Tab-separated table of C-alpha atoms in Angstrom:
chain	number	residue	atom	x	y	z
A	42	UNK	CA	0.000	0.000	0.000
A	43	UNK	CA	2.774	2.452	0.847
A	44	UNK	CA	5.865	3.287	-1.152
A	45	UNK	CA	9.255	3.358	0.532
A	46	UNK	CA	9.200	7.157	0.322
A	47	UNK	CA	5.847	7.277	2.093
A	48	UNK	CA	7.087	5.024	4.896
A	49	UNK	CA	10.145	7.266	5.296
A	50	UNK	CA	7.952	10.398	5.273
A	51	UNK	CA	5.696	8.991	7.996
A	52	UNK	CA	8.688	8.115	10.154
A	53	UNK	CA	10.116	11.618	9.713
A	54	UNK	CA	6.937	13.691	10.028
A	55	UNK	CA	4.693	11.583	12.261
A	56	UNK	CA	1.790	11.765	9.812
A	57	UNK	CA	0.973	10.801	6.242
A	58	UNK	CA	-1.978	11.730	4.013
A	59	UNK	CA	-3.218	9.177	1.467
A	60	UNK	CA	-5.743	10.775	-0.917
A	61	UNK	CA	-8.499	8.617	-2.370
A	62	UNK	CA	-8.222	5.818	0.188
A	63	UNK	CA	-12.013	5.538	0.478
A	64	UNK	CA	-14.170	5.801	-2.631
A	65	UNK	CA	-17.157	8.190	-2.738
A	66	UNK	CA	-19.650	5.350	-2.328
A	67	UNK	CA	-18.038	4.132	0.889
A	68	UNK	CA	-17.846	7.674	2.261
A	69	UNK	CA	-21.525	8.158	1.454
A	70	UNK	CA	-22.478	4.905	3.214
A	71	UNK	CA	-20.549	5.854	6.356
A	72	UNK	CA	-22.090	9.333	6.366
A	73	UNK	CA	-25.594	7.917	5.919
A	74	UNK	CA	-25.212	5.500	8.834
A	75	UNK	CA	-23.671	8.140	11.101
A	76	UNK	CA	-26.592	10.458	10.369
A	77	UNK	CA	-29.068	7.645	11.059
A	78	UNK	CA	-27.486	6.871	14.433
A	79	UNK	CA	-27.548	10.560	15.371
A	80	UNK	CA	-31.201	10.923	14.321
A	81	UNK	CA	-32.234	7.773	16.207
A	82	UNK	CA	-30.276	8.268	19.413
A	83	UNK	CA	-29.726	11.972	19.969
A	84	UNK	CA	-33.346	13.012	20.696
A	85	UNK	CA	-33.830	10.384	23.421
A	86	UNK	CA	-30.304	9.846	24.756
A	87	UNK	CA	-28.564	11.700	27.594
A	88	UNK	CA	-27.322	15.187	26.770
A	89	UNK	CA	-23.698	14.290	27.382
A	90	UNK	CA	-21.239	16.896	26.086
A	91	UNK	CA	-17.807	16.130	24.658
A	92	UNK	CA	-15.105	18.736	25.096
A	93	UNK	CA	-11.338	18.429	24.681
A	94	UNK	CA	-11.044	21.623	26.722
A	95	UNK	CA	-12.803	20.326	29.848
A	96	UNK	CA	-13.403	16.599	29.459
A	97	UNK	CA	-12.110	15.715	32.917
A	98	UNK	CA	-14.872	17.895	34.339
A	99	UNK	CA	-17.586	16.859	31.890
A	100	UNK	CA	-17.003	13.077	31.888
A	101	UNK	CA	-20.013	11.095	33.064
A	102	UNK	CA	-21.121	7.471	33.085
A	103	UNK	CA	-22.482	7.778	29.532
A	104	UNK	CA	-18.957	8.681	28.404
A	105	UNK	CA	-16.947	6.397	30.692
A	106	UNK	CA	-19.016	3.325	29.810
A	107	UNK	CA	-18.894	3.924	26.042
A	108	UNK	CA	-15.720	1.948	25.288
A	109	UNK	CA	-17.724	-0.986	23.934
A	110	UNK	CA	-20.860	0.931	22.942
A	111	UNK	CA	-22.188	3.278	20.240
A	112	UNK	CA	-23.189	6.566	21.862
A	113	UNK	CA	-23.756	10.171	20.837
A	114	UNK	CA	-22.117	13.191	22.464
A	115	UNK	CA	-23.166	16.812	21.951
A	116	UNK	CA	-21.274	19.927	20.979
A	117	UNK	CA	-20.649	22.385	23.810
A	118	UNK	CA	-22.193	25.239	21.823
A	119	UNK	CA	-25.315	23.242	20.982
A	120	UNK	CA	-26.953	24.498	24.186
A	121	UNK	CA	-28.287	27.910	25.113
A	122	UNK	CA	-27.682	29.457	28.528
A	123	UNK	CA	-30.927	27.945	29.824
A	124	UNK	CA	-29.833	24.449	28.755
A	125	UNK	CA	-32.111	24.173	25.733
A	126	UNK	CA	-30.798	22.852	22.431
A	127	UNK	CA	-30.210	25.515	19.781
A	128	UNK	CA	-30.340	23.056	16.886
A	129	UNK	CA	-32.124	19.825	16.019
A	130	UNK	CA	-30.540	17.024	18.087
A	131	UNK	CA	-29.037	15.271	15.068
A	132	UNK	CA	-27.441	18.581	14.034
A	133	UNK	CA	-26.019	19.213	17.506
A	134	UNK	CA	-23.922	16.043	17.820
A	135	UNK	CA	-20.174	16.424	18.305
A	136	UNK	CA	-19.323	12.764	17.781
A	137	UNK	CA	-20.450	9.149	17.983
A	138	UNK	CA	-18.154	6.762	19.858
A	139	UNK	CA	-16.481	4.562	20.708
A	140	UNK	CA	-17.091	1.080	19.265
A	141	UNK	CA	-18.538	1.758	15.829
A	142	UNK	CA	-15.930	-0.596	14.365
A	143	UNK	CA	-17.317	-3.540	16.355
A	144	UNK	CA	-21.022	-2.681	16.549
A	145	UNK	CA	-21.929	-1.245	13.146
A	146	UNK	CA	-21.498	-3.314	9.953
A	147	UNK	CA	-20.704	-0.453	7.593
A	148	UNK	CA	-18.065	0.939	9.947
A	149	UNK	CA	-16.719	-2.560	10.637
A	150	UNK	CA	-16.196	-3.150	6.930
A	151	UNK	CA	-14.190	0.063	6.621
A	152	UNK	CA	-12.248	-0.530	9.844
A	153	UNK	CA	-11.215	-4.112	9.185
A	154	UNK	CA	-10.305	-3.396	5.561
A	155	UNK	CA	-7.204	-5.543	4.875
A	156	UNK	CA	-5.496	-2.469	3.440
A	157	UNK	CA	-5.432	-0.868	6.887
A	158	UNK	CA	-3.737	-3.933	8.367
A	159	UNK	CA	-1.185	-3.829	5.555
A	160	UNK	CA	-0.481	-0.137	6.134
A	161	UNK	CA	-0.162	-0.716	9.877
A	162	UNK	CA	2.443	-3.377	9.198
A	163	UNK	CA	4.354	-1.140	6.820
A	164	UNK	CA	4.709	1.609	9.426
A	165	UNK	CA	5.999	-0.872	11.978
A	166	UNK	CA	3.005	-2.224	13.874
A	167	UNK	CA	3.233	-5.965	14.585
A	168	UNK	CA	-0.234	-6.981	15.850
A	169	UNK	CA	-2.485	-3.917	15.909
A	170	UNK	CA	-5.658	-4.065	17.965
A	171	UNK	CA	-8.574	-1.828	16.989
A	172	UNK	CA	-9.541	-0.154	20.283
A	173	UNK	CA	-11.513	3.021	19.541
A	174	UNK	CA	-13.574	4.528	16.745
A	175	UNK	CA	-15.416	7.810	16.356
A	176	UNK	CA	-17.565	9.571	13.791
A	177	UNK	CA	-16.659	13.234	14.351
A	178	UNK	CA	-19.200	15.673	12.925
A	179	UNK	CA	-17.628	19.145	13.318
A	180	UNK	CA	-21.050	20.706	12.861
A	181	UNK	CA	-21.404	23.921	10.832
A	182	UNK	CA	-21.311	27.057	12.961
A	183	UNK	CA	-20.985	25.252	16.313
A	184	UNK	CA	-18.305	22.622	15.648
A	185	UNK	CA	-15.982	22.858	18.634
A	186	UNK	CA	-12.235	23.335	18.683
A	187	UNK	CA	-10.231	20.184	19.402
A	188	UNK	CA	-7.312	21.452	21.443
A	189	UNK	CA	-3.761	20.493	20.553
A	190	UNK	CA	-3.167	17.005	21.895
A	191	UNK	CA	-1.371	13.706	21.453
A	192	UNK	CA	-3.466	10.578	20.942
A	193	UNK	CA	-1.281	8.654	23.410
A	194	UNK	CA	-2.686	10.951	26.113
A	195	UNK	CA	-6.034	9.203	25.743
A	196	UNK	CA	-4.905	5.707	24.693
A	197	UNK	CA	-1.769	5.061	26.692
A	198	UNK	CA	0.217	1.832	26.407
A	199	UNK	CA	3.621	0.747	27.675
A	200	UNK	CA	5.530	1.005	25.475
A	201	UNK	CA	3.651	3.740	23.612
A	202	UNK	CA	2.061	2.283	20.495
A	203	UNK	CA	-1.178	4.014	19.486
A	204	UNK	CA	-1.649	5.026	15.842
A	205	UNK	CA	-4.619	6.980	14.502
A	206	UNK	CA	-6.281	6.248	11.148
A	207	UNK	CA	-8.319	9.382	10.397
A	208	UNK	CA	-10.473	9.500	7.255
A	209	UNK	CA	-12.174	12.598	5.872
A	210	UNK	CA	-15.709	11.618	4.844
A	211	UNK	CA	-16.306	15.185	3.648
A	212	UNK	CA	-13.802	17.763	2.438
A	213	UNK	CA	-11.784	19.151	5.343
A	214	UNK	CA	-10.743	22.761	4.728
A	215	UNK	CA	-9.156	25.589	6.702
A	216	UNK	CA	-12.645	27.086	7.094
A	217	UNK	CA	-14.504	24.051	8.439
A	218	UNK	CA	-11.892	22.628	10.817
A	219	UNK	CA	-9.244	20.610	9.008
A	220	UNK	CA	-6.426	18.972	10.959
A	221	UNK	CA	-3.308	20.965	11.829
A	222	UNK	CA	-0.140	19.004	12.607
A	223	UNK	CA	3.356	19.554	14.002
A	224	UNK	CA	5.659	17.752	11.531
A	225	UNK	CA	8.311	15.862	13.465
A	226	UNK	CA	6.560	16.590	16.759
A	227	UNK	CA	6.241	12.866	17.518
A	228	UNK	CA	9.881	12.919	18.594
A	229	UNK	CA	8.898	14.947	21.661
A	230	UNK	CA	7.697	13.509	24.981
A	231	UNK	CA	4.204	12.505	26.017
A	232	UNK	CA	2.935	15.466	28.040
A	233	UNK	CA	0.090	13.902	30.001
A	234	UNK	CA	-2.325	10.995	30.391
A	235	UNK	CA	-6.118	11.012	30.591
A	236	UNK	CA	-6.961	8.256	33.054
A	237	UNK	CA	-9.493	7.062	35.602
A	238	UNK	CA	-8.992	8.502	39.059
A	239	UNK	CA	-10.107	5.436	41.037
A	240	UNK	CA	-13.169	7.110	42.528
A	241	UNK	CA	-15.518	7.096	39.541
A	242	UNK	CA	-14.075	10.002	37.595
A	243	UNK	CA	-11.123	10.866	35.389
A	244	UNK	CA	-8.114	13.144	35.587
A	245	UNK	CA	-5.157	14.343	33.570
A	246	UNK	CA	-1.872	13.043	34.965
A	247	UNK	CA	0.928	15.450	34.069
A	248	UNK	CA	4.028	13.669	32.734
A	249	UNK	CA	6.248	16.299	31.116
A	250	UNK	CA	6.157	20.132	31.316
A	251	UNK	CA	7.151	20.675	27.681
A	252	UNK	CA	4.365	22.835	26.207
A	253	UNK	CA	2.416	21.593	23.232
A	254	UNK	CA	2.756	23.763	20.135
A	255	UNK	CA	0.316	26.584	19.597
A	256	UNK	CA	-1.690	27.044	16.375
A	257	UNK	CA	0.986	29.344	14.910
A	258	UNK	CA	3.478	26.462	15.175
A	259	UNK	CA	1.276	23.978	13.342
A	260	UNK	CA	0.785	23.223	9.659
A	261	UNK	CA	-2.667	23.038	8.087
A	262	UNK	CA	-3.629	19.753	6.463
A	263	UNK	CA	-6.677	20.380	4.271
A	264	UNK	CA	-7.750	17.189	2.473
A	265	UNK	CA	-10.463	15.991	0.144
A	266	UNK	CA	-13.129	13.485	1.108
A	267	UNK	CA	-11.798	9.930	1.073
A	268	UNK	CA	-8.305	10.876	2.262
A	269	UNK	CA	-6.764	8.707	4.979
A	270	UNK	CA	-4.399	10.460	7.407
A	271	UNK	CA	-2.063	8.368	9.565
A	272	UNK	CA	-1.228	9.977	12.914
A	273	UNK	CA	1.588	8.847	15.199
A	274	UNK	CA	0.408	8.632	18.807
A	275	UNK	CA	2.870	11.284	19.974
A	276	UNK	CA	2.222	13.744	17.136
A	277	UNK	CA	0.700	17.020	18.402
A	278	UNK	CA	-2.334	17.928	16.307
A	279	UNK	CA	-5.264	20.313	16.535
A	280	UNK	CA	-8.397	21.408	14.722
A	281	UNK	CA	-10.134	24.729	15.061
A	282	UNK	CA	-13.802	25.527	15.582
A	283	UNK	CA	-16.049	25.298	12.555
A	284	UNK	CA	-17.700	28.681	11.977
A	285	UNK	CA	-18.423	27.939	8.330
A	286	UNK	CA	-21.759	26.758	6.893
A	287	UNK	CA	-20.184	23.430	5.842
A	288	UNK	CA	-19.914	20.351	8.053
A	289	UNK	CA	-16.652	18.376	8.284
A	290	UNK	CA	-17.538	14.766	9.045
A	291	UNK	CA	-14.612	12.395	9.618
A	292	UNK	CA	-14.127	8.828	10.835
A	293	UNK	CA	-11.298	8.000	13.216
A	294	UNK	CA	-9.982	4.573	14.234
A	295	UNK	CA	-7.216	4.070	16.797
A	296	UNK	CA	-5.052	0.970	17.148
A	297	UNK	CA	-2.496	-0.194	19.720
A	298	UNK	CA	-0.073	-3.112	19.813
A	299	UNK	CA	-1.473	-6.393	21.125
A	300	UNK	CA	1.646	-7.102	23.196
A	301	UNK	CA	1.810	-3.651	24.814
A	302	UNK	CA	0.485	-3.160	28.329
A	303	UNK	CA	-2.929	-1.467	28.271
A	304	UNK	CA	-3.393	-0.104	31.822
A	305	UNK	CA	-6.546	-0.724	33.812
A	306	UNK	CA	-6.762	3.020	34.548
A	307	UNK	CA	-6.990	4.029	30.893
A	308	UNK	CA	-10.288	5.860	30.522
A	309	UNK	CA	-11.459	3.571	27.681
A	310	UNK	CA	-12.232	0.066	28.921
A	311	UNK	CA	-14.302	-2.803	27.571
A	312	UNK	CA	-16.289	-5.615	29.101
A	313	UNK	CA	-15.190	-9.210	28.639
A	314	UNK	CA	-17.979	-9.857	26.128
A	315	UNK	CA	-16.398	-7.628	23.497
A	316	UNK	CA	-12.595	-7.759	23.686
A	317	UNK	CA	-10.341	-5.739	21.402
A	318	UNK	CA	-9.777	-7.444	18.045
A	319	UNK	CA	-6.744	-7.570	15.790
A	320	UNK	CA	-7.006	-5.270	12.810
A	321	UNK	CA	-6.603	-8.154	10.353
A	322	UNK	CA	-8.937	-10.515	12.192
A	323	UNK	CA	-12.223	-9.177	10.849
A	324	UNK	CA	-15.221	-7.725	12.681
A	325	UNK	CA	-16.991	-9.650	15.474
A	326	UNK	CA	-20.180	-7.544	15.236
A	327	UNK	CA	-21.691	-8.109	18.663
A	328	UNK	CA	-25.203	-7.283	17.436
A	329	UNK	CA	-25.489	-6.572	13.764
A	330	UNK	CA	-26.664	-3.032	13.235
A	331	UNK	CA	-27.847	-2.693	16.824
A	332	UNK	CA	-27.328	0.162	19.200
A	333	UNK	CA	-26.586	-1.228	22.657
């Protein structure tokens, strides 16, 4: 799947964009199912908000028990001061997470695509486990900023091993919240961990005082729909708020090494009935098409 030059570029920069990885029909199918889930679940589900700026404070049971579920989370700006929604529920969703790849057939087919396993092997992964997936809406006008972060903060292993496979399902532009990356930034340290605090909540554990780069130190990565972006787990990346009239829907899958230690205090945990699966193993689909 990757040329030698692409493998070298990923190792040097910590990211790699692969245009045209998903065809328009597959993108359309993923978008359609994401919209269906949002329309079905958002009106009746809890009004749980996702925020990279204050997630330790906002985390609730709906979030903490979503590691093996398919659940909707709202944008911070979807609510007025009195708590009422300012948009239709399905148009106020920040993301759907975190087990689309094991609960939803159309997302499973895209996630366990043999090409992803081949790419993972080419960039040095030995036995990648698919641990987390998200459909990220970046709604027009209210799509929230995703603060500069490293994926290993949220999916820590020892040794560090997480890799992100991020796919633009719609065009991602500077106006609607494309990714911004710090080329070579994966050679820096892991700054902090997002973990369970042992008393029913979560906290950020500070590991290294080195500041993450600010937006002026990052490089924009606008891409067309269907583009796959590989993201090293230590690479600082960011996306701004979407104030444009155009949505920026993306699908993100994160993998870790099967032989790495996955701590019991990582925020994302699964029950024994749905263990993490190897990327090349194929989808288990706990309940075909069901929301549980």
